[in-house]
Short mmCIF file of C-alpha atoms in Angstrom, two decimals:
data_model
loop_
_atom_site.label_atom_id
_atom_site.label_comp_id
_atom_site.label_asym_id
_atom_site.label_seq_id
_atom_site.Cartn_x
_atom_site.Cartn_y
_atom_site.Cartn_z
CA MET K 1 -6.92 10.03 6.88
CA ILE K 2 -4.14 9.11 4.19
CA ARG K 3 -5.82 11.44 1.65
CA LEU K 4 -5.69 14.51 3.77
CA ALA K 5 -1.52 13.41 4.31
CA ALA K 6 -0.76 13.04 0.97
CA ARG K 7 -2.71 15.96 -0.64
CA ALA K 8 -1.13 18.73 2.47
CA ARG K 9 -2.04 22.32 0.25
CA PRO K 10 -0.28 25.23 0.56
CA ARG K 11 -0.91 26.65 4.28
CA ARG K 12 -1.63 31.05 4.56
CA THR K 13 1.18 31.97 7.08
CA SER K 14 -0.82 33.66 9.32
CA ALA K 15 -1.21 33.13 13.14
CA ALA K 16 -3.62 30.45 12.72
CA GLY K 17 -3.03 27.20 11.70
CA ARG K 18 -0.47 26.51 14.52
CA THR K 19 -2.59 25.23 17.18
CA SER K 20 -1.14 27.14 20.52
CA LEU K 21 -1.44 26.37 24.16
CA VAL K 22 -4.08 29.26 25.01
CA GLY K 23 -6.05 26.46 23.17
CA LEU K 24 -6.28 23.98 26.24
CA ALA K 25 -8.39 27.22 27.26
CA PRO K 26 -12.24 25.59 26.96
CA LEU K 27 -10.69 22.64 28.43
CA LEU K 28 -9.29 23.84 31.51
CA MET K 29 -12.46 25.41 31.91
CA LEU K 30 -14.42 22.44 31.63
CA LEU K 31 -12.47 21.09 34.14
CA LEU K 32 -12.79 24.43 36.78
CA VAL K 33 -16.31 24.65 36.40
CA TRP K 34 -16.73 21.07 37.34
CA GLN K 35 -15.12 20.82 40.18
CA LEU K 36 -16.59 24.42 41.25
CA LEU K 37 -20.25 22.81 40.22
CA GLY K 38 -19.67 18.86 41.12
CA ASN K 39 -21.63 17.75 43.67
CA GLU K 40 -18.71 16.14 46.30
CA ASN K 41 -19.99 12.16 46.56
CA SER K 42 -21.39 12.27 42.64
CA VAL K 43 -21.35 8.81 41.89
CA LEU K 44 -21.39 9.03 37.88
CA TYR K 45 -19.62 12.66 37.58
CA PRO K 46 -16.72 12.91 40.41
CA ARG K 47 -15.04 15.99 40.27
CA PRO K 48 -11.13 16.59 39.06
CA SER K 49 -10.18 17.19 42.33
CA ARG K 50 -10.95 13.28 43.29
CA TRP K 51 -9.54 11.53 40.43
CA PRO K 52 -5.88 11.05 42.03
CA ASP K 53 -8.10 9.37 44.69
CA GLY K 54 -8.70 6.97 42.18
CA PHE K 55 -5.49 6.71 40.37
CA ALA K 56 -4.41 6.07 44.22
CA SER K 57 -6.56 2.86 44.66
CA LEU K 58 -5.76 1.85 40.85
CA LEU K 59 -2.16 1.59 42.60
CA ALA K 60 -2.68 0.55 45.57
CA SER K 61 -4.15 -2.50 44.38
CA GLY K 62 -0.67 -3.55 42.77
CA GLN K 63 -2.36 -4.96 39.23
CA PHE K 64 -1.41 -1.40 37.75
CA GLY K 65 2.38 -2.24 37.04
CA VAL K 66 1.69 -5.42 35.36
CA SER K 67 -1.44 -4.12 33.18
CA LEU K 68 0.19 -1.30 31.89
CA ARG K 69 3.13 -3.53 30.66
CA ALA K 70 1.04 -6.30 29.29
CA THR K 71 -0.85 -3.01 27.27
CA VAL K 72 2.33 -1.84 25.82
CA THR K 73 3.91 -5.35 25.27
CA THR K 74 1.45 -6.13 23.11
CA PHE K 75 1.01 -2.58 21.18
CA LEU K 76 4.51 -2.82 20.17
CA LEU K 77 4.94 -6.30 19.21
CA ALA K 78 1.60 -5.86 16.81
CA ILE K 79 2.43 -2.83 15.60
CA LEU K 80 5.40 -4.85 14.77
CA ALA K 81 3.76 -7.22 13.09
CA ALA K 82 1.20 -5.07 11.53
CA THR K 83 4.36 -3.18 9.88
CA LEU K 84 6.16 -6.60 8.29
CA LEU K 85 3.07 -8.40 6.99
CA GLY K 86 1.47 -4.97 5.60
CA ALA K 87 4.71 -3.79 3.96
CA ALA K 88 5.17 -7.72 2.27
CA LEU K 89 1.63 -7.39 1.12
CA GLY K 90 2.09 -4.09 0.22
CA ALA K 91 4.30 -4.67 -1.71
CA LEU K 92 3.33 -7.58 -3.51
CA VAL K 93 -0.17 -5.94 -4.32
CA GLY K 94 1.99 -2.64 -5.40
CA SER K 95 4.07 -4.95 -7.91
CA PHE K 96 1.43 -7.05 -9.63
CA ARG K 97 -1.66 -5.76 -10.85
CA LEU K 98 -3.51 -8.16 -11.41
CA LEU K 99 -3.17 -9.78 -7.62
CA ASP K 100 -4.05 -5.82 -6.81
CA ARG K 101 -7.34 -6.29 -8.69
CA ALA K 102 -8.07 -9.80 -7.35
CA THR K 103 -7.43 -9.04 -4.28
CA ALA K 104 -8.86 -5.71 -3.73
CA PRO K 105 -12.18 -6.72 -2.58
CA SER K 106 -11.88 -8.95 -0.58
CA PHE K 107 -9.67 -7.04 1.09
CA THR K 108 -12.20 -3.61 1.30
CA PHE K 109 -14.51 -6.34 3.07
CA LEU K 110 -12.23 -7.02 5.79
CA MET K 111 -11.18 -3.56 6.38
CA SER K 112 -15.11 -2.99 6.41
CA ILE K 113 -15.40 -5.08 9.31
CA PRO K 114 -15.31 -3.39 13.25
CA PRO K 115 -12.70 -5.02 14.68
CA ALA K 116 -14.72 -5.12 17.80
CA ALA K 117 -16.72 -7.65 15.97
CA VAL K 118 -14.18 -9.88 15.02
CA VAL K 119 -12.77 -11.00 18.95
CA PRO K 120 -15.96 -13.38 19.93
CA VAL K 121 -15.18 -15.17 16.23
CA ALA K 122 -11.54 -15.17 17.43
CA VAL K 123 -12.10 -16.22 20.91
CA LEU K 124 -13.84 -19.53 19.63
CA VAL K 125 -11.18 -20.33 17.25
CA VAL K 126 -8.21 -19.12 18.71
CA GLY K 127 -8.59 -18.62 21.84
CA ILE K 128 -7.81 -15.99 24.66
CA GLY K 129 -4.05 -15.34 24.62
CA LEU K 130 -1.70 -13.02 22.77
CA ALA K 131 -2.02 -14.21 19.75
CA LEU K 132 -5.81 -13.33 19.40
CA GLN K 133 -4.75 -9.89 21.07
CA ILE K 134 -2.27 -9.64 18.39
CA GLY K 135 -3.94 -11.21 15.41
CA THR K 136 -7.04 -8.86 15.97
CA VAL K 137 -4.72 -5.20 16.39
CA VAL K 138 -2.80 -7.26 13.23
CA PHE K 139 -6.50 -6.88 11.58
CA ALA K 140 -7.04 -3.49 12.05
CA ALA K 141 -3.96 -1.70 11.92
CA ILE K 142 -2.29 -3.55 8.72
CA TRP K 143 -4.24 -1.25 5.96
CA PRO K 144 -3.16 2.14 6.12
CA ILE K 145 0.38 0.23 6.50
CA MET K 146 -0.94 -2.17 3.14
CA LEU K 147 -2.20 0.66 1.06
CA ASN K 148 0.59 3.47 1.89
CA THR K 149 3.34 0.62 1.05
CA ALA K 150 1.42 -0.64 -3.05
CA ALA K 151 1.25 3.27 -3.03
CA ALA K 152 4.56 3.41 -2.63
CA MET K 153 5.48 0.55 -4.66
CA ARG K 154 3.25 2.07 -7.80
CA ALA K 155 5.02 5.37 -7.28
CA VAL K 156 8.85 3.90 -7.80
CA PRO K 157 9.97 5.27 -11.09
CA VAL K 158 10.73 3.15 -13.52
CA ALA K 159 14.34 4.98 -14.65
CA ARG K 160 15.30 3.44 -10.54
CA LEU K 161 14.48 -0.07 -11.52
CA GLU K 162 15.62 -0.04 -14.68
CA SER K 163 19.02 1.61 -13.82
CA ALA K 164 19.62 -0.99 -10.59
CA ARG K 165 19.34 -3.43 -13.68
CA MET K 166 21.69 -1.62 -16.17
CA LEU K 167 24.25 -1.61 -13.13
CA GLY K 168 23.88 -5.22 -13.18
CA LEU K 169 22.44 -6.12 -9.58
CA SER K 170 21.71 -9.22 -8.98
CA ARG K 171 17.50 -9.51 -8.26
CA ARG K 172 18.80 -9.47 -4.17
CA ALA K 173 20.22 -6.63 -4.52
CA ARG K 174 17.87 -5.11 -6.17
CA VAL K 175 15.23 -5.85 -3.89
CA TRP K 176 16.95 -4.62 -0.76
CA ARG K 177 19.10 -1.66 -2.70
CA VAL K 178 17.01 -0.14 -4.47
CA VAL K 179 13.16 -0.99 -3.83
CA LEU K 180 13.12 -1.68 -0.05
CA PRO K 181 14.41 1.53 0.39
CA SER K 182 12.20 3.83 -1.76
CA LEU K 183 9.09 2.18 0.04
CA VAL K 184 10.70 2.92 3.79
CA PRO K 185 8.67 6.55 3.64
CA GLY K 186 5.33 4.90 2.89
CA ILE K 187 5.89 2.42 5.27
CA ALA K 188 6.50 5.30 7.85
CA ILE K 189 3.75 6.94 7.20
CA GLY K 190 1.47 3.84 7.02
CA VAL K 191 2.50 3.43 10.34
CA LEU K 192 2.34 6.53 12.04
CA VAL K 193 -2.30 5.99 10.41
CA ALA K 194 -1.71 2.74 12.29
CA ALA K 195 -0.43 3.53 15.06
CA PRO K 196 -3.59 5.00 17.15
CA VAL K 197 -5.51 2.51 15.52
CA GLY K 198 -3.00 -0.64 17.40
CA ILE K 199 -3.13 1.36 20.58
CA VAL K 200 -7.30 1.52 20.76
CA VAL K 201 -7.73 -1.57 19.29
CA THR K 202 -4.69 -3.32 21.76
CA LEU K 203 -7.70 -1.61 24.37
CA LEU K 204 -10.60 -3.21 23.14
CA VAL K 205 -9.19 -6.77 23.16
CA GLU K 206 -8.42 -6.13 26.35
CA MET K 207 -11.83 -4.85 27.50
CA LEU K 208 -13.19 -7.31 25.29
CA THR K 209 -11.05 -11.31 26.58
CA THR K 210 -10.83 -8.93 30.04
CA VAL K 211 -7.18 -10.69 30.02
CA PRO K 212 -4.72 -8.20 31.88
CA GLY K 213 -4.05 -5.00 30.70
CA LEU K 214 -5.35 -1.06 31.05
CA GLY K 215 -8.43 -2.23 29.15
CA SER K 216 -10.12 -5.11 31.34
CA MET K 217 -9.11 -2.32 34.38
CA LEU K 218 -11.52 0.15 33.08
CA LEU K 219 -13.49 -2.02 32.45
CA ALA K 220 -13.84 -3.51 36.07
CA SER K 221 -13.68 -0.38 37.33
CA GLN K 222 -17.11 1.26 35.60
CA ARG K 223 -18.13 -2.41 36.04
CA SER K 224 -18.13 -1.46 40.10
CA PHE K 225 -18.93 1.66 39.64
CA GLN K 226 -16.23 3.52 40.69
CA SER K 227 -16.37 6.42 39.01
CA THR K 228 -13.23 8.07 40.03
CA GLU K 229 -11.14 5.23 39.40
CA VAL K 230 -12.37 5.13 35.70
CA PHE K 231 -11.82 9.11 35.21
CA ALA K 232 -8.01 8.64 36.47
CA MET K 233 -7.76 5.31 33.66
CA LEU K 234 -9.58 7.71 31.35
CA VAL K 235 -6.48 10.15 32.06
CA ILE K 236 -3.58 7.86 31.93
CA ILE K 237 -5.23 6.00 28.97
CA GLY K 238 -5.17 9.33 26.95
CA LEU K 239 -1.51 10.02 28.27
CA LEU K 240 -0.24 6.73 27.21
CA GLY K 241 -1.80 7.20 23.57
CA TYR K 242 -0.14 10.27 23.35
CA LEU K 243 3.23 9.03 24.75
CA LEU K 244 3.02 5.73 22.56
CA ASN K 245 2.01 8.29 19.13
CA VAL K 246 5.06 10.99 20.41
CA LEU K 247 6.93 8.11 20.06
CA VAL K 248 6.17 7.02 16.48
CA ARG K 249 6.59 9.73 15.09
CA LEU K 250 9.79 10.64 16.53
CA LEU K 251 10.61 7.31 15.07
CA GLN K 252 9.29 8.40 11.66
CA SER K 253 11.07 12.03 11.75
CA LEU K 254 14.30 10.04 13.29
CA LEU K 255 13.89 7.52 10.15
CA LEU K 256 13.61 9.54 7.29
CA ARG K 257 15.92 12.77 8.32
CA ASN K 258 18.57 11.96 5.97
CA TRP K 259 16.95 9.06 4.30
CA PRO K 260 18.39 9.28 0.88
CA VAL K 261 14.73 8.55 -1.41
CA PRO K 262 11.54 11.27 -0.97
CA MET B 1 -7.72 20.50 -13.49
CA PRO B 2 -10.37 21.53 -16.41
CA GLY B 3 -13.46 19.89 -15.64
CA GLU B 4 -13.12 18.57 -19.35
CA MET B 5 -10.50 16.71 -18.28
CA ARG B 6 -11.38 15.59 -14.88
CA ARG B 7 -14.84 13.85 -16.41
CA LEU B 8 -12.56 12.16 -18.90
CA LEU B 9 -10.09 10.67 -15.52
CA HIS B 10 -13.33 9.86 -13.85
CA THR B 11 -14.84 7.91 -16.80
CA ALA B 12 -11.35 6.68 -17.77
CA ARG B 13 -10.80 4.94 -13.94
CA SER B 14 -14.84 4.38 -13.24
CA TRP B 15 -15.24 1.57 -16.29
CA PRO B 16 -12.80 -1.44 -15.45
CA SER B 17 -13.52 -0.88 -11.64
CA ALA B 18 -17.54 -0.85 -11.91
CA VAL B 19 -17.38 -4.61 -12.31
CA ASN B 20 -14.19 -6.31 -10.85
CA VAL B 21 -14.83 -9.67 -12.31
CA VAL B 22 -10.87 -11.08 -11.09
CA GLY B 23 -11.71 -9.31 -7.56
CA LEU B 24 -15.63 -11.21 -7.68
CA ALA B 25 -13.81 -14.39 -8.54
CA THR B 26 -11.25 -14.31 -5.77
CA ILE B 27 -13.95 -14.33 -3.43
CA VAL B 28 -16.31 -16.79 -4.80
CA GLY B 29 -13.60 -19.19 -5.55
CA GLY B 30 -12.18 -18.12 -2.01
CA ILE B 31 -15.79 -19.40 -0.26
CA LEU B 32 -15.52 -22.30 -2.72
CA LEU B 33 -11.97 -23.64 -1.37
CA TRP B 34 -13.61 -23.04 2.01
CA GLN B 35 -16.13 -25.24 1.62
CA ILE B 36 -14.33 -27.67 -0.28
CA THR B 37 -11.77 -28.30 1.92
CA HIS B 38 -14.32 -28.20 5.37
CA VAL B 39 -16.24 -31.11 3.22
CA ALA B 40 -12.51 -32.86 2.51
CA GLY B 41 -11.41 -32.86 6.53
CA LEU B 42 -8.99 -30.31 6.27
CA ILE B 43 -10.46 -27.53 8.52
CA THR B 44 -10.10 -29.28 11.66
CA PHE B 45 -11.51 -26.05 13.82
CA GLN B 46 -14.32 -27.41 15.51
CA TYR B 47 -16.11 -23.51 15.38
CA VAL B 48 -15.47 -22.39 11.87
CA PRO B 49 -18.13 -23.46 10.31
CA PRO B 50 -18.81 -24.29 6.64
CA PRO B 51 -19.92 -21.88 4.41
CA SER B 52 -23.12 -24.19 3.86
CA GLY B 53 -23.73 -23.61 7.53
CA ILE B 54 -23.41 -20.26 7.67
CA ALA B 55 -25.59 -19.87 4.61
CA ALA B 56 -27.85 -21.51 6.52
CA ALA B 57 -27.97 -19.89 9.53
CA LEU B 58 -28.58 -16.55 8.11
CA ALA B 59 -30.91 -17.85 5.67
CA ASP B 60 -32.76 -19.18 9.36
CA ALA B 61 -32.33 -15.47 10.42
CA VAL B 62 -33.75 -14.40 7.77
CA ALA B 63 -36.71 -16.12 7.80
CA THR B 64 -37.48 -16.61 11.50
CA GLY B 65 -37.10 -12.59 11.02
CA GLU B 66 -34.61 -13.00 14.07
CA LEU B 67 -31.98 -11.09 12.04
CA TRP B 68 -34.23 -7.50 11.46
CA SER B 69 -34.61 -6.23 14.85
CA PRO B 70 -30.78 -6.06 15.79
CA LEU B 71 -30.48 -4.59 11.62
CA THR B 72 -32.46 -1.81 11.86
CA HIS B 73 -31.53 -0.79 15.74
CA THR B 74 -27.88 -0.57 14.75
CA ILE B 75 -28.15 0.21 11.53
CA THR B 76 -30.89 3.73 12.89
CA ALA B 77 -27.87 4.10 15.38
CA VAL B 78 -25.37 4.40 13.11
CA LEU B 79 -27.18 6.95 10.59
CA VAL B 80 -28.37 9.21 13.52
CA ALA B 81 -24.88 9.66 15.09
CA TRP B 82 -23.14 10.14 11.84
CA THR B 83 -25.16 12.36 10.81
CA VAL B 84 -25.43 14.55 14.32
CA ALA B 85 -21.25 14.06 13.70
CA LEU B 86 -21.51 15.97 10.18
CA ILE B 87 -23.63 18.67 10.87
CA ALA B 88 -21.52 19.39 14.35
CA GLY B 89 -18.11 18.79 12.79
CA LEU B 90 -18.74 21.10 9.57
CA LEU B 91 -20.62 24.16 12.57
CA LEU B 92 -18.25 23.74 14.52
CA GLY B 93 -15.13 23.36 11.90
CA VAL B 94 -15.95 25.87 9.40
CA THR B 95 -16.34 28.25 12.47
CA VAL B 96 -12.96 27.41 13.81
CA GLY B 97 -11.01 27.21 10.07
CA LEU B 98 -12.65 30.87 9.40
CA LEU B 99 -11.46 32.99 12.76
CA PRO B 100 -8.02 32.27 13.44
CA LEU B 101 -9.38 33.08 16.83
CA ALA B 102 -11.01 30.30 16.94
CA TRP B 103 -8.62 28.48 16.51
CA THR B 104 -5.88 30.25 18.40
CA TRP B 105 -8.17 29.38 21.43
CA SER B 106 -10.18 26.09 21.11
CA MET B 107 -7.80 23.56 18.83
CA ALA B 108 -5.31 22.59 21.33
CA SER B 109 -8.29 21.11 23.31
CA VAL B 110 -9.75 19.62 20.68
CA GLU B 111 -6.62 17.66 20.57
CA VAL B 112 -6.02 16.76 23.80
CA VAL B 113 -9.56 15.47 23.96
CA ARG B 114 -8.51 13.34 20.82
CA THR B 115 -6.22 11.26 22.36
CA VAL B 116 -8.07 9.94 24.61
CA PRO B 117 -8.66 6.26 22.50
CA ALA B 118 -12.48 5.86 21.69
CA VAL B 119 -12.93 2.74 23.16
CA ALA B 120 -12.03 4.21 26.76
CA LEU B 121 -14.63 5.65 26.61
CA VAL B 122 -17.57 3.63 25.64
CA PRO B 123 -17.24 2.13 29.75
CA VAL B 124 -17.53 6.00 31.16
CA ALA B 125 -20.38 6.90 29.01
CA LEU B 126 -22.29 3.78 29.51
CA LEU B 127 -21.58 4.62 33.37
CA VAL B 128 -23.01 8.41 32.70
CA PHE B 129 -26.16 7.60 30.49
CA GLY B 130 -26.98 3.60 31.06
CA PHE B 131 -27.60 0.87 28.41
CA SER B 132 -30.05 2.36 25.87
CA ILE B 133 -29.40 3.57 22.35
CA ARG B 134 -28.76 7.21 23.02
CA THR B 135 -25.67 6.05 25.09
CA GLU B 136 -24.29 3.85 21.47
CA ILE B 137 -25.89 6.89 19.10
CA ILE B 138 -23.73 9.40 21.88
CA VAL B 139 -20.46 7.35 21.60
CA ALA B 140 -20.80 7.23 18.00
CA ALA B 141 -21.19 10.84 17.43
CA TYR B 142 -18.47 11.89 19.71
CA VAL B 143 -16.27 9.50 17.98
CA ALA B 144 -17.00 10.85 14.63
CA VAL B 145 -17.10 14.02 15.25
CA TRP B 146 -13.60 14.77 15.25
CA PRO B 147 -11.89 13.70 12.30
CA VAL B 148 -15.03 15.90 10.22
CA LEU B 149 -13.91 18.76 12.84
CA ILE B 150 -10.59 19.07 11.84
CA ALA B 151 -11.42 18.32 8.00
CA GLY B 152 -13.57 21.52 7.52
CA ALA B 153 -11.53 23.90 10.00
CA VAL B 154 -8.27 22.35 8.01
CA ALA B 155 -10.09 22.68 4.76
CA VAL B 156 -11.75 26.17 5.19
CA GLN B 157 -7.80 27.52 6.67
CA SER B 158 -5.92 26.04 4.21
CA THR B 159 -8.04 27.12 1.11
CA HIS B 160 -4.99 28.21 -1.59
CA PRO B 161 -4.05 31.53 -1.35
CA ARG B 162 -5.16 32.39 -5.19
CA LEU B 163 -8.94 31.19 -5.30
CA LEU B 164 -8.90 33.62 -2.55
CA ASP B 165 -6.96 36.32 -4.74
CA VAL B 166 -9.10 35.66 -7.22
CA ALA B 167 -12.55 36.07 -4.60
CA ARG B 168 -11.30 39.50 -3.74
CA THR B 169 -10.76 40.70 -7.95
CA PHE B 170 -14.31 39.36 -8.26
CA ARG B 171 -15.14 41.83 -5.56
CA LEU B 172 -17.19 38.73 -4.37
CA SER B 173 -19.37 39.52 -0.67
CA ARG B 174 -18.70 37.82 2.40
CA ARG B 175 -21.05 35.11 1.84
CA GLU B 176 -20.82 34.69 -1.32
CA ARG B 177 -17.09 34.00 -0.96
CA PHE B 178 -17.81 31.37 1.59
CA LEU B 179 -20.25 29.93 -0.09
CA LYS B 180 -19.22 30.10 -3.48
CA LEU B 181 -15.61 29.43 -2.89
CA LEU B 182 -14.65 28.02 0.53
CA LEU B 183 -17.27 25.86 1.01
CA PRO B 184 -16.58 24.11 -2.47
CA ALA B 185 -12.66 23.45 -2.30
CA ALA B 186 -13.23 22.45 0.92
CA TRP B 187 -15.63 19.68 -0.01
CA PRO B 188 -13.30 16.79 -1.13
CA GLN B 189 -11.29 16.69 2.32
CA VAL B 190 -15.01 17.29 4.29
CA VAL B 191 -16.10 14.35 1.87
CA VAL B 192 -12.88 11.64 3.06
CA ALA B 193 -13.73 12.82 6.40
CA ALA B 194 -17.11 12.07 6.10
CA ARG B 195 -16.17 8.04 5.04
CA LEU B 196 -14.32 7.71 8.40
CA ALA B 197 -16.74 9.22 10.50
CA LEU B 198 -19.51 6.24 8.77
CA ALA B 199 -16.44 4.05 9.70
CA LEU B 200 -16.27 4.91 12.99
CA SER B 201 -19.89 5.34 14.09
CA LEU B 202 -20.56 1.49 12.72
CA ILE B 203 -17.64 0.61 15.02
CA LEU B 204 -18.04 2.07 17.80
CA VAL B 205 -21.94 1.16 17.87
CA VAL B 206 -21.79 -2.31 17.36
CA LEU B 207 -18.61 -1.97 19.65
CA THR B 208 -21.44 -0.31 22.55
CA GLU B 209 -24.09 -2.57 21.44
CA MET B 210 -21.24 -6.23 22.28
CA VAL B 211 -19.99 -4.65 26.00
CA GLY B 212 -23.33 -2.66 27.04
CA ASN B 213 -26.78 -2.00 25.26
CA PRO B 214 -28.18 -5.24 24.77
CA ALA B 215 -29.69 -4.95 21.15
CA GLY B 216 -28.37 -4.67 17.90
CA LEU B 217 -26.11 -6.84 16.07
CA GLY B 218 -23.19 -6.18 18.22
CA HIS B 219 -25.52 -7.89 20.85
CA ALA B 220 -26.42 -10.63 18.23
CA LEU B 221 -23.08 -11.47 18.02
CA VAL B 222 -22.11 -11.94 21.50
CA ARG B 223 -25.44 -13.87 22.61
CA GLU B 224 -24.23 -16.47 20.08
CA GLN B 225 -21.31 -16.69 20.69
CA GLN B 226 -21.32 -17.02 24.43
CA ALA B 227 -24.66 -19.41 23.37
CA LEU B 228 -21.98 -20.90 21.23
CA GLN B 229 -23.66 -21.51 17.66
CA PRO B 230 -20.64 -21.02 15.35
CA GLU B 231 -22.94 -20.57 12.65
CA SER B 232 -25.58 -17.81 13.25
CA MET B 233 -21.88 -16.42 14.78
CA TRP B 234 -20.37 -16.15 12.19
CA ALA B 235 -22.93 -14.92 9.95
CA TYR B 236 -23.89 -11.84 12.09
CA LEU B 237 -20.34 -10.90 11.40
CA MET B 238 -20.82 -11.63 7.77
CA VAL B 239 -23.91 -9.17 8.29
CA ILE B 240 -21.75 -6.66 10.09
CA GLY B 241 -18.82 -6.65 7.33
CA VAL B 242 -21.61 -6.17 4.38
CA LEU B 243 -23.80 -3.97 6.12
CA GLY B 244 -19.96 -2.01 6.31
CA VAL B 245 -19.65 -1.80 2.78
CA VAL B 246 -23.18 -1.26 2.13
CA LEU B 247 -22.72 1.65 3.77
CA GLN B 248 -19.30 3.08 3.04
CA ALA B 249 -20.75 1.81 -1.01
CA VAL B 250 -23.75 3.49 -0.57
CA LEU B 251 -21.80 7.26 0.83
CA ASN B 252 -19.73 6.80 -2.21
CA ALA B 253 -22.25 6.62 -4.99
CA ALA B 254 -24.28 9.97 -2.47
CA SER B 255 -21.14 11.61 -3.25
CA ARG B 256 -20.24 10.85 -6.88
CA ARG B 257 -23.92 11.91 -8.07
CA ALA B 258 -23.43 14.96 -5.21
CA PHE B 259 -20.02 16.42 -6.77
CA PRO B 260 -19.10 14.75 -10.30
CA GLY B 261 -15.64 17.01 -9.75
CA LEU B 262 -14.37 14.97 -6.59
CA ALA B 263 -14.66 11.26 -8.60
CA PRO B 264 -10.78 11.37 -8.90
CA VAL B 265 -10.42 11.84 -5.49
CA LEU B 266 -12.98 9.23 -4.43
CA ALA B 267 -11.95 6.51 -6.45
CA THR B 268 -8.55 6.67 -5.65
CA GLY B 269 -9.90 6.69 -2.22
CA ALA B 270 -11.95 4.08 -2.54
CA THR B 271 -8.82 1.22 -3.04
#
């Protein structure tokens, strides 16, 4: 994922390569066919025209607003924590080669544990609550931020650090005014990769621990075989995921637009 | 880059990383520290057993044969899902990448469908396909197919123009151009996507086992948690983690052997 972003190659300047709106046609066709061929009272495949009913019954339950707020809050807090921690860890690992080699295998092991598998263990050890939710999301989303920050740290030109030293900047000033600004673009790319992971894991923890949130609402709908609600939730969660990703992307481009360091 | 240079780079990078003594020492040291603090009574968490207890639980699961059926179940599901995702993703991705018209008329749908967070699909799939290994495979393959599809499409579509000029100069036929030039040029990105797809397959298979299908390592983990058996629960967590590492390592080794030219790409991606 990270490599793909870093190795962007020149593209042919043809019509292809750009995403155009007509590309939505297959999806719309599928929904249309579903609508036309679907059974009015199907339990498993409710026709798309019935999905709004599901949304209405979700709204009527009064849970929706609370759940939405809970999910978004958890996600934002966790991404913030993952960014701070990941940037700090990445800067350390990127500065000290020995530390990098000493910790790499442990990190590789931790990275390859599916985030879902951590939840049952954390439920027993930490207990169900916001700490568990944020901890699990950080556990899953921290790696791209850490790796990209470490790469940015290694890429800081030696000349830049030496000239800062030559200008007589204190150690503190060097860190805050030279090193940190050089890391920001790397951190931003890491957050961009981490955000979708964070959303997924936020929903996941809600599903597994049934704390209030969109994830647990979805699971509850499925367990009570309310399939119109399930598909309505799917659309809502898809939209939410899309919006949060757009938000992160927007913040990133705003931040980096006039950033002095490439 | 000439092949000579690449090979040199490869050996220079892979030699020190072959055995990372410091890194292994850190792991061993960490485990020892965990054990010592436990014996000394510094860790008071009720459900954090000492490593020796976890090891004993694992040995027990191996001895009674309790470990094998969930382990093979999970491995089977992951590998089948990954293979399906790889084949389908490559076929679709290369088609979309080669035909601009197919790209224009499909990629927006792919982007929309892909934004639905993967976990949200698990309850839907359980509802539609029921509790079976089939559901695990369908969910995992569905999620893992997108990175491969997109990597394949982008890689084929964004082949460097100069390579295409070379093909024209050598008067390669369409077939030759595809097999000798476009496909090899796409491999690095496809291999990276295949690794991502493998990780996603494991994640989704374990998750489906945890919330739905009562089989495999995911289910074993939840079962031990509910039975309040922290030792076996931790043991299963470790097994799942090690399985992830081993699967990735095998894929790395295989792709290194199959495409020696890709070694630098793989070495840096593995950090």
